[in-house]
Structures are given as C-alpha cells and as structure tokens.
Coordinates of C-alpha atoms and ligand atoms in Angstrom, one line a residue:
M1406 CA 24.2 20.3 -1.3
N1407 CA 23.4 19.8 -5.2
K1408 CA 19.5 21.4 -5.9
Q1409 CA 19.2 18.5 -8.5
L1410 CA 20.3 16.2 -6.0
I1411 CA 17.7 17.8 -3.1
Y1412 CA 15.2 18.1 -5.6
L1413 CA 15.5 13.6 -6.3
I1414 CA 15.4 13.2 -2.9
Q1415 CA 12.0 15.0 -2.3
L1416 CA 10.8 12.9 -5.5
S1417 CA 11.9 9.6 -4.0
D1418 CA 10.2 10.8 -0.8
L1419 CA 7.2 11.4 -2.2
D1420 CA 6.8 8.2 -4.6
T1421 CA 7.9 5.9 -1.3
Q1422 CA 4.5 7.8 0.1
L1423 CA 2.9 7.2 -2.6
T1424 CA 4.2 3.3 -3.0
E1425 CA 2.6 3.2 0.6
L1426 CA -0.2 4.6 -0.2
N1427 CA -1.3 1.8 -2.8
M1428 CA -0.1 -0.8 -0.4
E1429 CA -3.0 0.4 2.4
R1430 CA -5.0 0.7 -0.6
V1431 CA -4.2 -3.1 -1.2
K1432 CA -5.3 -4.1 2.4
L1433 CA -8.6 -2.4 2.1
K1434 CA -11.5 -3.0 0.0
E1435 CA -12.4 -0.1 -2.7
K1436 CA -15.8 0.7 -1.4
E1437 CA -13.7 1.3 2.2
I1438 CA -11.5 3.5 0.6
G1439 CA -11.8 7.1 2.7
F1440 CA -11.9 10.6 1.5
K1441 CA -8.1 11.2 3.1
L1442 CA -6.2 8.7 1.4
H1443 CA -7.4 10.1 -1.9
A1444 CA -6.9 13.8 -1.0
K1445 CA -3.2 12.6 0.3
E1446 CA -2.4 10.9 -2.9
K1447 CA -4.0 14.2 -4.8
E1448 CA -1.6 16.2 -3.0
I1449 CA 1.2 14.1 -3.2
E1450 CA 0.5 14.0 -6.7
K1451 CA 0.6 17.4 -7.0
L1452 CA 4.1 18.0 -5.6
R1453 CA 5.5 15.3 -7.8
T1454 CA 4.5 17.3 -10.7
N1455 CA 6.2 20.2 -9.5
I1456 CA 9.3 18.7 -8.3
R1457 CA 9.7 17.0 -11.6
S1458 CA 9.7 19.6 -13.4
K1459 CA 12.9 20.9 -11.8
I1460 CA 14.3 17.9 -11.9
D1461 CA 17.2 17.6 -15.2
N1462 CA 15.4 15.0 -18.1
D1463 CA 18.5 12.8 -18.3
M1464 CA 18.4 12.4 -14.4
L1465 CA 14.7 12.0 -14.8
I1466 CA 15.3 9.4 -16.5
K1467 CA 17.6 7.3 -14.8
Y1468 CA 15.3 7.8 -11.5
D1469 CA 12.7 6.6 -13.2
K1470 CA 14.5 3.4 -14.3
I1471 CA 15.3 2.9 -10.7
L1472 CA 12.0 3.3 -9.4
E1473 CA 10.5 1.0 -12.0
R1474 CA 13.4 -1.7 -11.0
Y1475 CA 12.2 -1.1 -6.9
K1476 CA 8.8 0.4 -6.7
Y1477 CA 10.4 2.8 -3.8
R1478 CA 13.2 4.9 -2.5
A1479 CA 15.0 5.2 -6.1
V1480 CA 17.6 7.9 -3.9
T1481 CA 18.9 6.5 -0.3
Q1482 CA 21.3 8.0 2.5
V1483 CA 24.9 6.1 2.9
V1484 CA 25.2 5.7 6.7
D1485 CA 28.2 4.4 8.0
G1486 CA 29.5 3.5 4.6
V1487 CA 26.3 1.2 4.0
C1488 CA 23.9 2.0 1.3
Y1489 CA 20.4 2.3 2.8
G1490 CA 18.8 0.9 -0.1
C1491 CA 20.7 -2.3 -0.6
F1492 CA 22.2 -2.5 2.8
M1493 CA 26.2 -3.1 1.5
E1494 CA 29.2 -2.0 2.2
L1495 CA 30.1 0.8 -0.3
P1496 CA 34.0 0.5 -1.4
T1497 CA 36.2 2.2 0.3
E1498 CA 37.2 4.5 -2.4
F1499 CA 33.8 6.0 -1.7
I1500 CA 35.0 8.0 1.8
S1501 CA 37.6 9.4 0.1
I1502 CA 35.3 11.1 -2.5
E1503 CA 34.9 14.8 -2.1
N1504 CA 32.0 16.7 -1.9
K1505 CA 29.9 13.7 -2.8
N1506 CA 26.3 15.5 -2.4
E1507 CA 27.7 17.8 -5.1
R1508 CA 27.2 15.5 -8.2
L1509 CA 24.8 12.0 -8.3
I1510 CA 26.8 8.5 -7.3
H1511 CA 25.5 5.5 -7.9
C1512 CA 25.4 2.4 -5.5
P1513 CA 27.5 0.3 -7.5
N1514 CA 25.4 -2.7 -6.4
C1515 CA 21.6 -1.3 -6.8
R1516 CA 22.5 1.5 -8.8
R1517 CA 20.2 3.4 -6.4
I1518 CA 21.8 7.6 -6.4
L1519 CA 23.4 8.3 -2.8
F1520 CA 23.3 10.9 -0.4
W1521 CA 25.3 11.4 2.9
I1522 CA 24.3 13.2 5.7
D1523 CA 27.0 14.6 8.3
Ligands
ZN398 ZN1 23.2 -0.1 -3.1

C-alpha cells in the first residue's frame, strides 16, 4: 500500500475520533467535561500534527477539502465494490484497476479517498 495512503487513513481515523469527541462535548455541559476528554484530545492532536507533516501538501489540501465537507471519514474503505463513505456501488471499471492502493482514487460520487482491503 502507498505510504501516503497509509498516513491519510491514519489521519482520517484521528479526525473521525476528534469529531466524535466534539460530539461528546456538545452532549456534556462545559463544566462536566473531564480531564480525560481533554487529555485524549491533546494526544490525538499531537499524533495528528505528526502524521500531517509526513503527507504531501497537495494531498493534504485535497484531504482537508473532503473533511471540511463531510466532517469525518474523508478516507474510506471499499467493501464488495461499495464506497463506505456514501454507500454507492462503484462503477465496474473500478474493480479492474490494478494496484488500487498504490495511488489515490476518489469515489466518483462523494469524492472521498478510497482504499481496498483484500
Ligand atoms: Zn463515496
């Protein structure tokens, strides 16, 4: 698998966790937010900064645009020919692409970055 793609998957996972933490925060009242939540968020931010420094700038720009639109899961898995971001079946020509994980392929419907697990 393309190294940049691996970093993007990791980054997407962290951003999804941050979004979940923010949702948790909305549910709780500000004074009830525990130390644990803050500590977790800080840790995620640290990892996130580190991973972002390893990703090419043009890819980060694309990634950020997708994240801005959807708030989470900017990089998503394809399962049985279906994009797990928007749950649309991908056109059949996607099945025959060789070494799919060696480059960045976007879902033609939602534009999320796709990866395949055998
Ligand atoms: Zn999609």
